[in-house]
mmCIF file of C-alpha atoms and ligand atoms in Angstrom:
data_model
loop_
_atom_site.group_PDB
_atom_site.id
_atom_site.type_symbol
_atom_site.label_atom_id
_atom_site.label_comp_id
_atom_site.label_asym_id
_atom_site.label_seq_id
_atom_site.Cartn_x
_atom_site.Cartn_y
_atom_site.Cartn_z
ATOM 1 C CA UNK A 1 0.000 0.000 0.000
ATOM 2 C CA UNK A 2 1.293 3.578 -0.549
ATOM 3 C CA UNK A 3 1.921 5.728 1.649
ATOM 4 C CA UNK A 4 -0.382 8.254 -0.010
ATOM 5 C CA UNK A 5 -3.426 5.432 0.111
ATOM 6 C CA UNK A 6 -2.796 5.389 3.933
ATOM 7 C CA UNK A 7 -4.191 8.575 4.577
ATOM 8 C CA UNK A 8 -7.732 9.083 5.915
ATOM 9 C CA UNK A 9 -9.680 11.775 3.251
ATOM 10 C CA UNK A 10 -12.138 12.511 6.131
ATOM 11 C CA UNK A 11 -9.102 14.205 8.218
ATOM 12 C CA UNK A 12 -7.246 16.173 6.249
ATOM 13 C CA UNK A 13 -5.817 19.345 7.718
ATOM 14 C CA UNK A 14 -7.774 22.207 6.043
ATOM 15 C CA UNK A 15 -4.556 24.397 5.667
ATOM 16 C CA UNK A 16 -1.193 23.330 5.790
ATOM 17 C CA UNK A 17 2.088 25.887 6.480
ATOM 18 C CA UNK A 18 5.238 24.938 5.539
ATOM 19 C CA UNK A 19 8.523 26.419 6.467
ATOM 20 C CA UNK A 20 11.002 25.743 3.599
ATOM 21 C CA UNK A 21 14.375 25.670 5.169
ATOM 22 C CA UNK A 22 17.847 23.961 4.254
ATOM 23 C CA UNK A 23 18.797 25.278 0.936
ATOM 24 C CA UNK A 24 21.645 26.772 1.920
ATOM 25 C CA UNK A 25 23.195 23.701 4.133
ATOM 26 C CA UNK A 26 22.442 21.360 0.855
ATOM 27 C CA UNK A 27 24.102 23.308 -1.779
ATOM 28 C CA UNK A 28 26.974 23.840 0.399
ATOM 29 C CA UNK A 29 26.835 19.944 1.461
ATOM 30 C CA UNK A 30 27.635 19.561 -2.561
ATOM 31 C CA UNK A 31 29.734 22.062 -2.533
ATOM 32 C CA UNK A 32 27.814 25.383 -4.225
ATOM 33 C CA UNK A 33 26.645 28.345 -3.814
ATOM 34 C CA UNK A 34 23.323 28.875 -1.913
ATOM 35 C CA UNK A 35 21.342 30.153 -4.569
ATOM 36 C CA UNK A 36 22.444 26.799 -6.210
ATOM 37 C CA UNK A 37 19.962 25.349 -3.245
ATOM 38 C CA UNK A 38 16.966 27.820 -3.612
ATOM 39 C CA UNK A 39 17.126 26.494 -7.510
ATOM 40 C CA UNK A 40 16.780 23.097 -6.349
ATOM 41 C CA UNK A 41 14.220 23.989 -3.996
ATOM 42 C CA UNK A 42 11.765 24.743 -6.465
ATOM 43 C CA UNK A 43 11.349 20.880 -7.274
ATOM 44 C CA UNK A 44 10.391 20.649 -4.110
ATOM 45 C CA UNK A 45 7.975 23.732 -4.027
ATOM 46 C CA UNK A 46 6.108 21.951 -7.138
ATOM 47 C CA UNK A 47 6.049 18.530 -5.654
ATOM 48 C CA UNK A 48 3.973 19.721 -2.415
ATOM 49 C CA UNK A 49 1.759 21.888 -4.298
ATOM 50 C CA UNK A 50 1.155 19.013 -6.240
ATOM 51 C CA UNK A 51 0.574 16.830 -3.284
ATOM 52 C CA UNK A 52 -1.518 18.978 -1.476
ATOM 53 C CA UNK A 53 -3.892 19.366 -4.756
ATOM 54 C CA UNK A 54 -3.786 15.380 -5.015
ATOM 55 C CA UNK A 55 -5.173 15.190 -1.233
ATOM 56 C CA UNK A 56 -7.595 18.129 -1.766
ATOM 57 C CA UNK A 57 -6.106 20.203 1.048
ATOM 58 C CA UNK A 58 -7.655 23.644 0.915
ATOM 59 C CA UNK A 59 -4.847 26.234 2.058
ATOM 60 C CA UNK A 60 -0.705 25.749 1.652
ATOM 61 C CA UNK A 61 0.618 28.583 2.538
ATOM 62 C CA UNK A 62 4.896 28.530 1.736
ATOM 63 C CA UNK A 63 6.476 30.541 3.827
ATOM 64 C CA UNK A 64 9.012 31.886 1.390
ATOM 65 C CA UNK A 65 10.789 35.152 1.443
ATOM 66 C CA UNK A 66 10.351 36.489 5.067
ATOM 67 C CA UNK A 67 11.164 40.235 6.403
ATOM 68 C CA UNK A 68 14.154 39.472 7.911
ATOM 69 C CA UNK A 69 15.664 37.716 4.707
ATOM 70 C CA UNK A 70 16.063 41.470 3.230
ATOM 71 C CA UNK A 71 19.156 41.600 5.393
ATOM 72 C CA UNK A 72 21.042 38.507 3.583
ATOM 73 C CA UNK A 73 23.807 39.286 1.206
ATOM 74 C CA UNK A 74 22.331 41.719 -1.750
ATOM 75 C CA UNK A 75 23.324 38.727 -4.237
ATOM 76 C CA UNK A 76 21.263 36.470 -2.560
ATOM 77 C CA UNK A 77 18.465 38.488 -2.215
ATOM 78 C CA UNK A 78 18.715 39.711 -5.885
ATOM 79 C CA UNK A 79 19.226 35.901 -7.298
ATOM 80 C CA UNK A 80 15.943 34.866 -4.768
ATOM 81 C CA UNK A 81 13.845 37.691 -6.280
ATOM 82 C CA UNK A 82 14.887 36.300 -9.898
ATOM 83 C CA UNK A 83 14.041 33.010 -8.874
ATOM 84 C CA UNK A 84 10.721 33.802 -8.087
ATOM 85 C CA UNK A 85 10.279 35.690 -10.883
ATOM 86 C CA UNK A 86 11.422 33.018 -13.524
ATOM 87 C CA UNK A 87 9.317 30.670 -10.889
ATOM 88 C CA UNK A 88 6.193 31.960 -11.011
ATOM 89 C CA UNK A 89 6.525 32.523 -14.733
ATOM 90 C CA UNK A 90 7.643 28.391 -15.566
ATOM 91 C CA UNK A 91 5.053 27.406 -12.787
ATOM 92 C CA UNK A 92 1.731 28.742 -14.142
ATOM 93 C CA UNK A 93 0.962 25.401 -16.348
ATOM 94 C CA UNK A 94 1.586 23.206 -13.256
ATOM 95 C CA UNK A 95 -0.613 26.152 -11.275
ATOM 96 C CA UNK A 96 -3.793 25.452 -13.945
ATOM 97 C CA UNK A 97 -2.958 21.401 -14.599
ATOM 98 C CA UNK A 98 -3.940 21.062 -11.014
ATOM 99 C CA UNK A 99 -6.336 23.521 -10.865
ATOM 100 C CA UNK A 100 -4.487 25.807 -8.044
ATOM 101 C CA UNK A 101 -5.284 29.361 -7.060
ATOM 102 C CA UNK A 102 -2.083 31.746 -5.905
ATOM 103 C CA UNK A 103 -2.408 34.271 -3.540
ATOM 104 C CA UNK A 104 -0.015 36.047 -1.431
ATOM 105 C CA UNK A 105 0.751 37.591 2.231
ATOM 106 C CA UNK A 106 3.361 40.270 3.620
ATOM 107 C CA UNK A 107 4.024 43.581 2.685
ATOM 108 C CA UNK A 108 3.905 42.752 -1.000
ATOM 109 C CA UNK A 109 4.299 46.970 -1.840
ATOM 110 C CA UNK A 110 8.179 46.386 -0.518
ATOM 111 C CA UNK A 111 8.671 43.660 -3.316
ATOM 112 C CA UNK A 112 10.337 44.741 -6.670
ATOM 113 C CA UNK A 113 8.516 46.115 -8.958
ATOM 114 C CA UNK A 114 8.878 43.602 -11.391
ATOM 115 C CA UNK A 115 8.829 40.707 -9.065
ATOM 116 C CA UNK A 116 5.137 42.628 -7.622
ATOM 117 C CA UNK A 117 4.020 42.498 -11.186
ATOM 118 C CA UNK A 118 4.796 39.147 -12.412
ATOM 119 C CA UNK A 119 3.248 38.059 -8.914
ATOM 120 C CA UNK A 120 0.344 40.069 -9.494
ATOM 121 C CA UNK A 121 -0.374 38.571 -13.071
ATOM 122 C CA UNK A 122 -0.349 35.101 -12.048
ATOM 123 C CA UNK A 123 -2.672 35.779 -9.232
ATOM 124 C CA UNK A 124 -4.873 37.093 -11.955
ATOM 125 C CA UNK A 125 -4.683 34.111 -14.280
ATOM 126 C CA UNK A 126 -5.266 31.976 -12.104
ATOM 127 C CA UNK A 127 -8.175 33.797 -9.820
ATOM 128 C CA UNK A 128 -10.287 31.203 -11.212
ATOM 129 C CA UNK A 129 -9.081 28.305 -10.560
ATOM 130 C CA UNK A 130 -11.343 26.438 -7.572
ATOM 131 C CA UNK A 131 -8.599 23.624 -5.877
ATOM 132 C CA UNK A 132 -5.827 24.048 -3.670
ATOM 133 C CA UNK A 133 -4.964 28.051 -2.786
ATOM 134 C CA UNK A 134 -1.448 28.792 -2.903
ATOM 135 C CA UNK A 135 -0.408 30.999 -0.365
ATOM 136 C CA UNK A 136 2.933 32.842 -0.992
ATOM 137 C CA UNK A 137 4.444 34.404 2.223
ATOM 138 C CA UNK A 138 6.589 37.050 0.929
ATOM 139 C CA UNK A 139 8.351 39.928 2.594
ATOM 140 C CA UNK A 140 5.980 38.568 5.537
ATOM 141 C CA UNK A 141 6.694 38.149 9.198
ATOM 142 C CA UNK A 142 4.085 37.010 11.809
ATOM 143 C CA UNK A 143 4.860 40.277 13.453
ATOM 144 C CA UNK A 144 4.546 42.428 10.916
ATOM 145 C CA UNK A 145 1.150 40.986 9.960
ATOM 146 C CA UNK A 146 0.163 41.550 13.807
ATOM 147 C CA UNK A 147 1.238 45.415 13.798
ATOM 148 C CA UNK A 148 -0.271 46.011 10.400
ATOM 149 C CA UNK A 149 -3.432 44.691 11.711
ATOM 150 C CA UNK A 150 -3.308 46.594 15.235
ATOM 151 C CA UNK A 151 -2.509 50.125 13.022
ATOM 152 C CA UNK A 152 -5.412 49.354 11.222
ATOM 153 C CA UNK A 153 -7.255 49.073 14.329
ATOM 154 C CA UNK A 154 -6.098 51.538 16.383
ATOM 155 C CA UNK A 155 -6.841 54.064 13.864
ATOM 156 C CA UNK A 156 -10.467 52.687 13.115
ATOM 157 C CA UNK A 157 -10.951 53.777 17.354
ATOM 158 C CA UNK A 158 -8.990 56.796 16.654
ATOM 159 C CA UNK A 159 -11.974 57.648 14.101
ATOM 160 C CA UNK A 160 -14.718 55.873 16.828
ATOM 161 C CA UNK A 161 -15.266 53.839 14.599
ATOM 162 C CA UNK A 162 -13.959 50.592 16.608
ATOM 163 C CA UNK A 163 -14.635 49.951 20.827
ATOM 164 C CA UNK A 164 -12.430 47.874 23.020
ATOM 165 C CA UNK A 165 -16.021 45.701 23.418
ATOM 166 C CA UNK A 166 -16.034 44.630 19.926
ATOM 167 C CA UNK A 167 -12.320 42.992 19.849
ATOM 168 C CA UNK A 168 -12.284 38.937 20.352
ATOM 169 C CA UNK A 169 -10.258 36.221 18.721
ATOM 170 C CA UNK A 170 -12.484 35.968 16.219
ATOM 171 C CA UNK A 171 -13.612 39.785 14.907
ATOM 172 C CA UNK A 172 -9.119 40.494 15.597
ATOM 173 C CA UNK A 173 -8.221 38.152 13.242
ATOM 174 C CA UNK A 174 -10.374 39.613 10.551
ATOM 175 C CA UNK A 175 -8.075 42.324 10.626
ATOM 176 C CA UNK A 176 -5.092 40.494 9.615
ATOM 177 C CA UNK A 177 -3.910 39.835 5.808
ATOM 178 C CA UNK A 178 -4.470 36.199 6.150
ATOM 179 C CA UNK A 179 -8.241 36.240 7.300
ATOM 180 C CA UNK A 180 -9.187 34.599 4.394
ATOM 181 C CA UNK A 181 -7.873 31.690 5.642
ATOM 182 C CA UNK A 182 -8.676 29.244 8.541
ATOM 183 C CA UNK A 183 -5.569 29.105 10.846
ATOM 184 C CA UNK A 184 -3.375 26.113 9.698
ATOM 185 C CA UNK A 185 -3.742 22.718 11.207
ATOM 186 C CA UNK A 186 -0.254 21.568 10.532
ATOM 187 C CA UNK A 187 3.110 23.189 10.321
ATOM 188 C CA UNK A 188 5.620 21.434 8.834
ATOM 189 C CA UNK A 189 9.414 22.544 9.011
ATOM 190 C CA UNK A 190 12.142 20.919 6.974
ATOM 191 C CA UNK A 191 16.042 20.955 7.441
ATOM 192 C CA UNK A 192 15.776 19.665 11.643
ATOM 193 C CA UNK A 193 15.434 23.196 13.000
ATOM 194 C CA UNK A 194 12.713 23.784 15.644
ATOM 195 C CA UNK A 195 11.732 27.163 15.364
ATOM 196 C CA UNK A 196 8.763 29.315 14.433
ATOM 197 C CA UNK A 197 10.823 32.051 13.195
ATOM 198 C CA UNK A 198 8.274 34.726 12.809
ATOM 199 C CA UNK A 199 5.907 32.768 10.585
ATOM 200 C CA UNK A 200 2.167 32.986 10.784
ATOM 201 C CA UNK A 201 2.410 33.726 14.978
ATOM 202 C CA UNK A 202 -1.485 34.537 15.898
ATOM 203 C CA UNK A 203 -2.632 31.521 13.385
ATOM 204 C CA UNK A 204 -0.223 28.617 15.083
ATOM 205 C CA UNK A 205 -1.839 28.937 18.708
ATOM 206 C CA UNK A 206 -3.336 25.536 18.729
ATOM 207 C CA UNK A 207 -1.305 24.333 14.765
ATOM 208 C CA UNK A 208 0.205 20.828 15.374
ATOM 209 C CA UNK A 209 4.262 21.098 14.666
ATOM 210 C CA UNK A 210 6.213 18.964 12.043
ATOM 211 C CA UNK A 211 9.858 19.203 12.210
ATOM 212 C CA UNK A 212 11.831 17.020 10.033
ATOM 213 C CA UNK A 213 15.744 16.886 9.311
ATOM 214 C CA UNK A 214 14.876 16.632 5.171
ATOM 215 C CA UNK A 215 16.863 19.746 3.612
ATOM 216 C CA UNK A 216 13.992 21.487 1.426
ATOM 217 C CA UNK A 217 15.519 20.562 -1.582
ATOM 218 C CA UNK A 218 15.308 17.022 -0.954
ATOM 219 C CA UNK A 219 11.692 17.342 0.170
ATOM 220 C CA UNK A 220 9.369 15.191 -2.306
ATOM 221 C CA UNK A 221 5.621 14.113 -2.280
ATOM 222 C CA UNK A 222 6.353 11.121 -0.074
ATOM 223 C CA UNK A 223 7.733 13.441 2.725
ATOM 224 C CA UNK A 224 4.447 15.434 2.567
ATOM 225 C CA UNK A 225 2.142 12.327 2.964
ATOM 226 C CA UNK A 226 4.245 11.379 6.228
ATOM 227 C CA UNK A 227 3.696 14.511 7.911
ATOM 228 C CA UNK A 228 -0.403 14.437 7.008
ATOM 229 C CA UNK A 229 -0.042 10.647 8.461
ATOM 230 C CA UNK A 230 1.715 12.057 11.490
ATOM 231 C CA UNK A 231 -0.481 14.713 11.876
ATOM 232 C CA UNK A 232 -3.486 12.081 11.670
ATOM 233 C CA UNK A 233 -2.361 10.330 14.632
ATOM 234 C CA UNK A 234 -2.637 13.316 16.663
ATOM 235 C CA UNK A 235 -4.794 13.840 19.295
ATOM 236 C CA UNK A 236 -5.916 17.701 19.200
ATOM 237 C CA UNK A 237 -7.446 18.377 23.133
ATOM 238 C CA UNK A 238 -7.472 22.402 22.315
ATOM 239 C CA UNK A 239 -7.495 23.198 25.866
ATOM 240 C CA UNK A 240 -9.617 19.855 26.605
ATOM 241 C CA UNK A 241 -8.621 16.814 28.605
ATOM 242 C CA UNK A 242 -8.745 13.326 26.092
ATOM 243 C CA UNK A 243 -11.404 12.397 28.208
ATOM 244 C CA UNK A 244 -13.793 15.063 27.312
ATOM 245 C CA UNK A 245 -13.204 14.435 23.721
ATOM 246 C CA UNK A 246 -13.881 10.502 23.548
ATOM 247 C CA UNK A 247 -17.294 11.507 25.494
ATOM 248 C CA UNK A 248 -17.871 14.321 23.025
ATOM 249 C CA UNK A 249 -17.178 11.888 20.186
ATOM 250 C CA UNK A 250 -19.151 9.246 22.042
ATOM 251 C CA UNK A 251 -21.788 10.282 23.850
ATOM 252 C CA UNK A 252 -23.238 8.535 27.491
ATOM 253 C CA UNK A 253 -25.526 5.571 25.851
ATOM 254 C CA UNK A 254 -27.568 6.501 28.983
ATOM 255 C CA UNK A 255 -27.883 9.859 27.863
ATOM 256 C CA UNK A 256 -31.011 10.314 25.973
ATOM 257 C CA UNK A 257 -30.918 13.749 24.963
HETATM 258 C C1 FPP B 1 15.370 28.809 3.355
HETATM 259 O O1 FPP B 1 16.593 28.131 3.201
HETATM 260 C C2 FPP B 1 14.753 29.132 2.072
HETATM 261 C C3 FPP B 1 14.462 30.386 1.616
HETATM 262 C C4 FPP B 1 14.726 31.590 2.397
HETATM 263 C C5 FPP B 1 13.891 30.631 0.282
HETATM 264 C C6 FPP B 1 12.904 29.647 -0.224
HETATM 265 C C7 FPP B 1 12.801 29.791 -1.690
HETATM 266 C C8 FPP B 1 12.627 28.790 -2.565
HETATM 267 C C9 FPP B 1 12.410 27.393 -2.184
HETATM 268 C C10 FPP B 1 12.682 29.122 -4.022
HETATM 269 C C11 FPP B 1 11.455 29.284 -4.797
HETATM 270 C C12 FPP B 1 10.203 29.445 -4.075
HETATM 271 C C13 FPP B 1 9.025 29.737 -4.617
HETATM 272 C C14 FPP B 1 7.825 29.713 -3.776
HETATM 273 C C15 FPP B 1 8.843 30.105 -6.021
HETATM 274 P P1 FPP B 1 17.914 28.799 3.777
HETATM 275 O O2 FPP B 1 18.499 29.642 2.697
HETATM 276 O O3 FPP B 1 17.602 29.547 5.029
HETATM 277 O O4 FPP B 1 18.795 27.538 4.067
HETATM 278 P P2 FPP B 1 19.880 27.353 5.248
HETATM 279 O O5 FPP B 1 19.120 27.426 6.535
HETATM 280 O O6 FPP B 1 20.445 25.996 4.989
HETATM 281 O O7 FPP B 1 20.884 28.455 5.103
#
């Protein structure tokens, strides 16, 4: 049986986050540049999409350029922003073959202009499409989504036009970018790294964790399936003790109601 048969259709997470990381280590394991590794990354950026359209996940969101990476060497940066240029430009057929809607996050006004319009165009072709949504996290941080959304805020109450009263978890996250989105159910991390760094911080509160030592570029379908099978075998409490959750999935056969 493959591994991809193994997995239970009824339980799929809704949204799945992935933290790409590990370029750099595996082009400099075969002795290269780093760029040499974001190239060979993109293999592995196709196969997930791919897998996560397969499965009939909802939301991937890739977690791929974030604020902080502005500070890496200006070569880097530069040869990254032509990657995802040349990307997003190659990609579009496997976008439409499986029937996948991009979209993006982060303070997209701070991208390129020519990387911001390339981006922009294939968000327009494929607006249509009605699979998988392909969430780009560029120039994002979980931070800066957070302050962008409490600016927004606190100027709505500057105007009255917002009380303290009306704020929950549910009506503060429709101020942030990514409201369009349920929070992610998994987070996956490659390279064997266990850190958040900055990604998606208000969505993860209750997101089950992934970390495994693959190097992105090495990352492949079957590594994808794994982590949904992993994630399967989870037991999410959300607060709850296991016991209140087998009686909420079974309820008292004495109870009658
Ligand atoms: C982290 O590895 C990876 C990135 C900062 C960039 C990810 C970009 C790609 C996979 C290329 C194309 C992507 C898309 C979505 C078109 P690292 O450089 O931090 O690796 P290291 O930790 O080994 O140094």
């Amino acid at each position: 049986m493959e591994l991809k048969d193994k997995i239970d259709r009824n339980k799929l997470p809704q949204h799945v986050a992935v933290i790409m990381d590990g370029n750099g280590r595996w082009a400099k394991k075969k002795g290269n540049q780093r760029i040499f590794g974001h190239q060979n990354g993109v293999k592995a950026v196709r196969e997930t999409v791919e897998a996560a359209a397969e499965l009939g996940i909802k939301f991937l969101t890739l977690y791929a350029f974030s604020t902080e990476n502005w500070k890496r060497p200006q070569n880097e940066v530069n040869a990254l922003m032509h990657l995802l240029i040349s990307t997003l430009n190659t990609e579009i057929k496997t976008l439409q073959d499986n029937n996948v809607r991009l979209l993006a996050i982060g303070d997209l006004d701070s991208l390129p202009a020519n990387v911001h319009k390339q981006l922009n165009n294939t968000i327009e072709l494929t607006a249509s499409n009605t699979g998988l949504s392909l969430v780009l996290a560029l120039s994002y941080s979980g931070r800066w989504e957070l302050l962008h959304a409490i600016k927004n805020i606190v100027q709505l109450a500057c105007e009255g036009k917002i009380t303290p009263e009306q704020l929950n978890d549910e009506t503060f996250y429709q101020y942030m970018q990514s409201s369009f989105m349920p929070y992610p159910e998994l987070l996956i991390r490659t390279s064997g790294e266990y850190r958040i760094s900055n990604f998606l911080l208000w969505q993860i509160a209750y997101t089950e964790l992934y970390f495994t030592p693959i190097l992105w570029p090495d990352f492949r379908k079957e590594h994808f399936f794994e982590a949904i099978l992993d994630f399967q075998k989870r037991e999410r409490r959300f607060g709850k003790t296991s016991d209140q959750l087998v009686s909420e999935v079974t309820p008292n056969a004495n109870n009658n109601s």
